[in-house]
Amino acid sequence: MTTRRPKVHTQQVRTRQVHGELRRAAVQIFVANERMNQILIERLDPTAWRAKPPGKARPIAAIFTHMHNVRTKWVRLTAPHLKVPRQLNRTHCTRQQARAGLAESAARCAEMLAEALGGGGGRVEKFRRDGWGRPWPVGVEMLCYMISHEAHHRGQVCMLAHQLGFPLPIEVTSGIWNWEKLWKECGSPGGPGYDS
């Protein structure tokens, strides 16, 4: 006599598999996002770091410190049980300090995303992007918001570097779009959409 598993059990297993795939992809996407930031700082002309931009725009140093400091706020408000990285001083932060700070805050954000998307026993239930904003349920919207914020600022950095007379080399500006290479550099040899 054969017994069939209830259909509900099969659906629950598949739902867990999908959540696991989403969690892994979200973490990999955020890690690739951070690699883009690191590439820009690595290849940016050192003179451009503190150069005064035209108008009321922030200097490039202030943009990268802002990105890190916003991440620390996301972690502090959304996942306070994680170690919240120290904020960076936008007027005195060096490129090396920014790279180290961004690497640390990216690691905390990746942990927060993994927990939010089903890997932390439900400790991350809401995404609090700011003290004034209504919290969102955790999900892919959280990842999209985080990535959009950083992509916006990377665009500012590329534009300002060009305006200041320090354009980034084409291999950098096109390289941050080479997701297959970025994912491999971040430890996912299969690339987007493939398990490592």
Coordinates of C-alpha atoms in Angstrom, one line a residue, residues 73-189:
K73 CA 20.1 53.7 10.7
W74 CA 18.3 50.9 8.8
V75 CA 20.0 48.3 11.0
R76 CA 19.5 50.3 14.2
L77 CA 15.7 50.8 13.5
T78 CA 15.0 47.4 11.8
A79 CA 17.3 44.9 13.4
P80 CA 18.6 46.4 16.7
H81 CA 19.7 43.0 17.9
L82 CA 22.5 43.1 15.3
K83 CA 25.7 45.0 16.0
V84 CA 25.2 48.5 14.6
P85 CA 28.3 49.8 12.9
R86 CA 29.7 53.1 14.0
Q87 CA 28.8 56.1 11.9
L88 CA 31.3 57.9 9.8
N89 CA 32.2 61.6 9.9
R90 CA 31.5 63.1 6.5
T91 CA 34.0 65.9 6.8
H92 CA 37.0 63.9 8.0
C93 CA 36.3 60.4 6.6
T94 CA 39.1 59.0 4.4
R95 CA 38.6 56.7 1.4
Q96 CA 40.0 53.8 3.5
Q97 CA 37.6 54.5 6.4
A98 CA 34.7 54.7 4.0
R99 CA 35.7 51.4 2.3
A100 CA 35.9 49.7 5.7
G101 CA 32.7 51.3 7.1
L102 CA 30.8 50.4 4.0
A103 CA 32.0 46.8 4.1
E104 CA 30.9 46.5 7.7
S105 CA 27.5 48.1 7.1
A106 CA 26.9 46.0 4.0
A107 CA 27.6 42.9 6.1
R108 CA 25.0 44.0 8.7
C109 CA 22.5 44.8 6.0
A110 CA 23.0 41.4 4.3
E111 CA 22.4 39.8 7.7
M112 CA 19.3 41.9 8.2
L113 CA 17.9 41.0 4.8
A114 CA 18.6 37.3 5.4
E115 CA 16.7 37.5 8.7
A116 CA 13.9 39.6 7.2
L117 CA 13.3 37.1 4.4
G118 CA 12.9 34.1 6.6
G119 CA 16.3 33.2 8.0
G120 CA 16.2 34.7 11.5
G121 CA 13.3 33.2 13.4
G122 CA 11.1 36.2 12.8
R123 CA 13.2 38.7 14.7
V124 CA 13.0 41.2 11.7
E125 CA 9.3 41.8 11.2
K126 CA 9.2 45.4 9.8
F127 CA 11.5 47.5 7.7
R128 CA 12.0 50.9 9.3
R129 CA 13.8 53.1 6.7
D130 CA 13.6 56.2 8.9
G131 CA 12.1 57.4 12.1
W132 CA 9.5 59.5 10.3
G133 CA 8.3 56.8 7.8
R134 CA 5.6 54.2 8.4
P135 CA 7.3 50.8 8.8
W136 CA 6.9 48.3 5.9
P137 CA 6.3 44.6 6.1
V138 CA 9.5 42.9 5.3
G139 CA 9.9 41.6 1.7
V140 CA 11.4 42.3 -1.6
E141 CA 10.3 45.9 -1.4
M142 CA 12.8 46.4 1.4
L143 CA 15.7 45.2 -0.8
C144 CA 14.4 47.3 -3.7
Y145 CA 14.3 50.4 -1.6
M146 CA 17.9 49.8 -0.2
I147 CA 19.3 49.2 -3.7
S148 CA 17.5 52.2 -5.2
H149 CA 18.9 54.5 -2.6
E150 CA 22.5 53.3 -3.3
A151 CA 22.2 53.3 -7.0
H152 CA 20.9 56.9 -6.9
H153 CA 24.1 57.9 -5.0
R154 CA 26.4 55.9 -7.2
G155 CA 25.0 57.9 -10.1
Q156 CA 25.7 61.1 -8.3
V157 CA 29.3 60.0 -7.7
C158 CA 29.9 59.1 -11.3
M159 CA 28.4 62.4 -12.5
L160 CA 30.3 64.5 -9.9
A161 CA 33.6 62.8 -10.7
H162 CA 33.1 63.7 -14.4
Q163 CA 32.0 67.3 -13.6
L164 CA 35.1 67.8 -11.3
G165 CA 37.4 66.7 -14.1
F166 CA 38.1 63.2 -12.8
P167 CA 35.9 60.9 -14.9
L168 CA 36.0 57.3 -14.0
P169 CA 37.5 55.0 -16.6
I170 CA 35.1 53.2 -18.9
E171 CA 36.0 49.8 -17.5
V172 CA 34.7 51.1 -14.1
T173 CA 31.5 52.7 -15.3
S174 CA 30.7 49.7 -17.5
G175 CA 32.1 47.2 -15.0
I176 CA 29.6 48.1 -12.4
W177 CA 27.0 46.8 -14.8
N178 CA 28.7 43.4 -15.4
W179 CA 26.7 41.4 -12.9
E180 CA 28.1 38.1 -13.9
K181 CA 31.6 39.3 -13.1
L182 CA 30.5 41.1 -9.9
W183 CA 28.7 38.0 -8.7
K184 CA 31.7 35.8 -9.3
E185 CA 33.9 38.3 -7.4
C186 CA 31.5 38.1 -4.5
G187 CA 31.6 34.3 -4.3
S188 CA 28.7 33.3 -6.5
P189 CA 30.4 31.6 -9.5

